[in-house]
Amino acid sequence: MTEKQIILFDGVCNFCNFWVNFVIKRDKKDLFRFGALQSDKAQELMGKFNFDTSNLDTFVLISGDKLFTKSTAALMICKELNGLVKIMYPLIFLPKFFRDFIYDLIAKNRYKLFGKKDSCRVPTEEEKKKFLLL
């Protein structure tokens, strides 16, 4: 059985929630589990990696004993999904500072561009098995 990878995202960000829905729809291998960065469970997981748990301007992928953030996390996820999104993975060969510069531009303006919810996303009954216990 393949070990599940954990995606931690800003639970109140509309764009981040769009991305979670996008991944769920294309995760045919049932590889990913999800949690809001704001949750106690996410804070605990990030703490194990000595990661700054106050940083909500990022996207986190925990795969085994490794933690990836920003563009690297997004591209590693794209590699595992079904559909055309896989063609984005080769962008991983661009310099990280360049990829993360673009990522940071979007992340810092995500609420202005896409809006914000008043509370974290609540998974549907069907989705609950894909979310970390909070």
PDB file of C-alpha atoms in Angstrom:
ATOM      1  CA  MET A   1       0.000   0.000   0.000  1.00  0.00           C
ATOM      2  CA  THR A   2       1.294   3.446  -0.919  1.00  0.00           C
ATOM      3  CA  GLU A   3       1.851   5.842   1.960  1.00  0.00           C
ATOM      4  CA  LYS A   4      -0.544   8.785   1.902  1.00  0.00           C
ATOM      5  CA  GLN A   5       0.870  12.239   1.258  1.00  0.00           C
ATOM      6  CA  ILE A   6      -0.508  15.167   3.222  1.00  0.00           C
ATOM      7  CA  ILE A   7      -1.450  18.504   1.697  1.00  0.00           C
ATOM      8  CA  LEU A   8      -1.807  21.401   4.121  1.00  0.00           C
ATOM      9  CA  PHE A   9      -3.543  24.493   2.790  1.00  0.00           C
ATOM     10  CA  ASP A  10      -5.000  27.814   3.926  1.00  0.00           C
ATOM     11  CA  GLY A  11      -8.499  26.708   4.896  1.00  0.00           C
ATOM     12  CA  VAL A  12     -10.116  30.135   4.439  1.00  0.00           C
ATOM     13  CA  CYS A  13      -8.576  30.946   1.032  1.00  0.00           C
ATOM     14  CA  ASN A  14     -10.955  30.507  -1.913  1.00  0.00           C
ATOM     15  CA  PHE A  15      -8.095  29.731  -4.319  1.00  0.00           C
ATOM     16  CA  CYS A  16      -6.629  27.156  -1.937  1.00  0.00           C
ATOM     17  CA  ASN A  17     -10.024  25.486  -1.605  1.00  0.00           C
ATOM     18  CA  PHE A  18     -10.373  25.474  -5.393  1.00  0.00           C
ATOM     19  CA  TRP A  19      -6.970  23.748  -5.562  1.00  0.00           C
ATOM     20  CA  VAL A  20      -8.048  21.113  -2.987  1.00  0.00           C
ATOM     21  CA  ASN A  21     -11.186  20.358  -5.033  1.00  0.00           C
ATOM     22  CA  PHE A  22      -9.039  20.194  -8.179  1.00  0.00           C
ATOM     23  CA  VAL A  23      -6.683  17.666  -6.566  1.00  0.00           C
ATOM     24  CA  ILE A  24      -9.486  15.524  -5.097  1.00  0.00           C
ATOM     25  CA  LYS A  25     -11.115  15.253  -8.514  1.00  0.00           C
ATOM     26  CA  ARG A  26      -7.857  14.092 -10.172  1.00  0.00           C
ATOM     27  CA  ASP A  27      -6.420  11.946  -7.352  1.00  0.00           C
ATOM     28  CA  LYS A  28      -7.425   8.620  -8.887  1.00  0.00           C
ATOM     29  CA  LYS A  29      -4.754   6.772  -6.858  1.00  0.00           C
ATOM     30  CA  ASP A  30      -6.244   8.102  -3.579  1.00  0.00           C
ATOM     31  CA  LEU A  31      -2.758   9.270  -2.622  1.00  0.00           C
ATOM     32  CA  PHE A  32      -3.515  12.565  -0.854  1.00  0.00           C
ATOM     33  CA  ARG A  33      -4.983  13.601   2.467  1.00  0.00           C
ATOM     34  CA  PHE A  34      -5.782  17.207   3.355  1.00  0.00           C
ATOM     35  CA  GLY A  35      -5.756  19.527   6.324  1.00  0.00           C
ATOM     36  CA  ALA A  36      -6.130  23.238   6.930  1.00  0.00           C
ATOM     37  CA  LEU A  37      -2.950  25.007   8.023  1.00  0.00           C
ATOM     38  CA  GLN A  38      -5.039  26.580  10.786  1.00  0.00           C
ATOM     39  CA  SER A  39      -5.851  23.204  12.374  1.00  0.00           C
ATOM     40  CA  ASP A  40      -4.136  21.817  15.456  1.00  0.00           C
ATOM     41  CA  LYS A  41      -3.226  18.642  13.538  1.00  0.00           C
ATOM     42  CA  ALA A  42      -1.469  20.644  10.790  1.00  0.00           C
ATOM     43  CA  GLN A  43       0.383  22.711  13.399  1.00  0.00           C
ATOM     44  CA  GLU A  44       1.520  19.482  15.072  1.00  0.00           C
ATOM     45  CA  LEU A  45       2.683  17.945  11.782  1.00  0.00           C
ATOM     46  CA  MET A  46       4.615  21.049  10.727  1.00  0.00           C
ATOM     47  CA  GLY A  47       6.180  21.277  14.174  1.00  0.00           C
ATOM     48  CA  LYS A  48       7.751  17.842  13.634  1.00  0.00           C
ATOM     49  CA  PHE A  49       9.694  19.413  10.755  1.00  0.00           C
ATOM     50  CA  ASN A  50      10.566  22.564  12.752  1.00  0.00           C
ATOM     51  CA  PHE A  51       8.550  24.526  10.205  1.00  0.00           C
ATOM     52  CA  ASP A  52       7.296  28.014  11.089  1.00  0.00           C
ATOM     53  CA  THR A  53       3.681  27.253  11.935  1.00  0.00           C
ATOM     54  CA  SER A  54       2.669  30.905  11.748  1.00  0.00           C
ATOM     55  CA  ASN A  55       3.313  30.996   7.994  1.00  0.00           C
ATOM     56  CA  LEU A  56      -0.067  30.653   6.282  1.00  0.00           C
ATOM     57  CA  ASP A  57       1.187  32.132   2.989  1.00  0.00           C
ATOM     58  CA  THR A  58       2.369  28.746   1.833  1.00  0.00           C
ATOM     59  CA  PHE A  59       1.151  25.410   0.677  1.00  0.00           C
ATOM     60  CA  VAL A  60       2.701  22.323   2.272  1.00  0.00           C
ATOM     61  CA  LEU A  61       3.168  18.763   1.040  1.00  0.00           C
ATOM     62  CA  ILE A  62       4.382  16.148   3.496  1.00  0.00           C
ATOM     63  CA  SER A  63       5.608  13.057   1.726  1.00  0.00           C
ATOM     64  CA  GLY A  64       7.129  10.443   3.995  1.00  0.00           C
ATOM     65  CA  ASP A  65       9.839  12.148   6.020  1.00  0.00           C
ATOM     66  CA  LYS A  66      10.061  15.202   3.729  1.00  0.00           C
ATOM     67  CA  LEU A  67       8.237  18.517   3.777  1.00  0.00           C
ATOM     68  CA  PHE A  68       7.878  20.541   0.570  1.00  0.00           C
ATOM     69  CA  THR A  69       6.456  24.043   0.241  1.00  0.00           C
ATOM     70  CA  LYS A  70       5.323  26.563  -2.337  1.00  0.00           C
ATOM     71  CA  SER A  71       5.962  25.757  -6.006  1.00  0.00           C
ATOM     72  CA  THR A  72       7.861  22.556  -5.248  1.00  0.00           C
ATOM     73  CA  ALA A  73       4.880  21.177  -3.305  1.00  0.00           C
ATOM     74  CA  ALA A  74       2.437  22.163  -6.060  1.00  0.00           C
ATOM     75  CA  LEU A  75       4.551  20.609  -8.821  1.00  0.00           C
ATOM     76  CA  MET A  76       5.174  17.401  -6.869  1.00  0.00           C
ATOM     77  CA  ILE A  77       1.397  17.071  -6.498  1.00  0.00           C
ATOM     78  CA  CYS A  78       0.803  17.755 -10.207  1.00  0.00           C
ATOM     79  CA  LYS A  79       3.148  14.872 -11.039  1.00  0.00           C
ATOM     80  CA  GLU A  80       0.830  12.426  -9.221  1.00  0.00           C
ATOM     81  CA  LEU A  81      -2.510  13.587 -10.643  1.00  0.00           C
ATOM     82  CA  ASN A  82      -4.453  12.315 -13.630  1.00  0.00           C
ATOM     83  CA  GLY A  83      -5.008  14.585 -16.598  1.00  0.00           C
ATOM     84  CA  LEU A  84      -3.139  17.323 -18.403  1.00  0.00           C
ATOM     85  CA  VAL A  85      -1.954  18.894 -15.166  1.00  0.00           C
ATOM     86  CA  LYS A  86       0.918  16.352 -15.227  1.00  0.00           C
ATOM     87  CA  ILE A  87       2.560  18.401 -17.980  1.00  0.00           C
ATOM     88  CA  MET A  88       3.331  21.108 -15.406  1.00  0.00           C
ATOM     89  CA  TYR A  89       5.779  18.901 -13.486  1.00  0.00           C
ATOM     90  CA  PRO A  90       8.783  19.621 -15.764  1.00  0.00           C
ATOM     91  CA  LEU A  91       8.628  23.229 -14.489  1.00  0.00           C
ATOM     92  CA  ILE A  92      10.363  21.804 -11.415  1.00  0.00           C
ATOM     93  CA  PHE A  93      13.597  22.173 -13.384  1.00  0.00           C
ATOM     94  CA  LEU A  94      13.281  25.962 -13.371  1.00  0.00           C
ATOM     95  CA  PRO A  95      15.269  27.612 -10.583  1.00  0.00           C
ATOM     96  CA  LYS A  96      13.395  27.442  -7.271  1.00  0.00           C
ATOM     97  CA  PHE A  97      13.898  31.161  -6.597  1.00  0.00           C
ATOM     98  CA  PHE A  98      12.095  31.957  -9.863  1.00  0.00           C
ATOM     99  CA  ARG A  99       9.255  29.472  -9.290  1.00  0.00           C
ATOM    100  CA  ASP A 100       8.769  30.658  -5.713  1.00  0.00           C
ATOM    101  CA  PHE A 101       8.856  34.322  -6.755  1.00  0.00           C
ATOM    102  CA  ILE A 102       5.797  33.671  -8.961  1.00  0.00           C
ATOM    103  CA  TYR A 103       4.218  31.562  -6.213  1.00  0.00           C
ATOM    104  CA  ASP A 104       4.761  34.320  -3.626  1.00  0.00           C
ATOM    105  CA  LEU A 105       3.164  36.947  -5.876  1.00  0.00           C
ATOM    106  CA  ILE A 106      -0.011  34.894  -6.044  1.00  0.00           C
ATOM    107  CA  ALA A 107       0.095  33.849  -2.367  1.00  0.00           C
ATOM    108  CA  LYS A 108       0.479  37.386  -1.053  1.00  0.00           C
ATOM    109  CA  ASN A 109      -2.466  38.604  -3.150  1.00  0.00           C
ATOM    110  CA  ARG A 110      -4.701  35.526  -2.965  1.00  0.00           C
ATOM    111  CA  TYR A 111      -7.384  37.110  -0.806  1.00  0.00           C
ATOM    112  CA  LYS A 112      -7.578  40.190  -3.051  1.00  0.00           C
ATOM    113  CA  LEU A 113      -7.649  38.099  -6.216  1.00  0.00           C
ATOM    114  CA  PHE A 114      -9.846  35.179  -5.143  1.00  0.00           C
ATOM    115  CA  GLY A 115     -11.523  36.147  -1.876  1.00  0.00           C
ATOM    116  CA  LYS A 116     -11.612  34.660   1.590  1.00  0.00           C
ATOM    117  CA  LYS A 117     -14.099  32.594   3.589  1.00  0.00           C
ATOM    118  CA  ASP A 118     -15.105  33.368   7.177  1.00  0.00           C
ATOM    119  CA  SER A 119     -14.220  29.855   8.311  1.00  0.00           C
ATOM    120  CA  CYS A 120     -12.280  26.829   7.126  1.00  0.00           C
ATOM    121  CA  ARG A 121     -13.672  24.462   4.536  1.00  0.00           C
ATOM    122  CA  VAL A 122     -15.959  21.706   5.793  1.00  0.00           C
ATOM    123  CA  PRO A 123     -15.608  18.491   3.789  1.00  0.00           C
ATOM    124  CA  THR A 124     -18.676  16.732   2.449  1.00  0.00           C
ATOM    125  CA  GLU A 125     -19.558  13.272   3.801  1.00  0.00           C
ATOM    126  CA  GLU A 126     -17.878  11.710   0.746  1.00  0.00           C
ATOM    127  CA  GLU A 127     -14.702  13.753   1.284  1.00  0.00           C
ATOM    128  CA  LYS A 128     -14.321  13.224   5.041  1.00  0.00           C
ATOM    129  CA  LYS A 129     -12.079  10.178   4.612  1.00  0.00           C
ATOM    130  CA  LYS A 130      -9.619  12.377   2.705  1.00  0.00           C
ATOM    131  CA  PHE A 131      -9.243  14.958   5.478  1.00  0.00           C
ATOM    132  CA  LEU A 132      -7.124  14.754   8.604  1.00  0.00           C
ATOM    133  CA  LEU A 133      -8.918  14.500  11.899  1.00  0.00           C
ATOM    134  CA  LEU A 134      -8.798  17.996  13.303  1.00  0.00           C
TER     135      LEU A 134
END
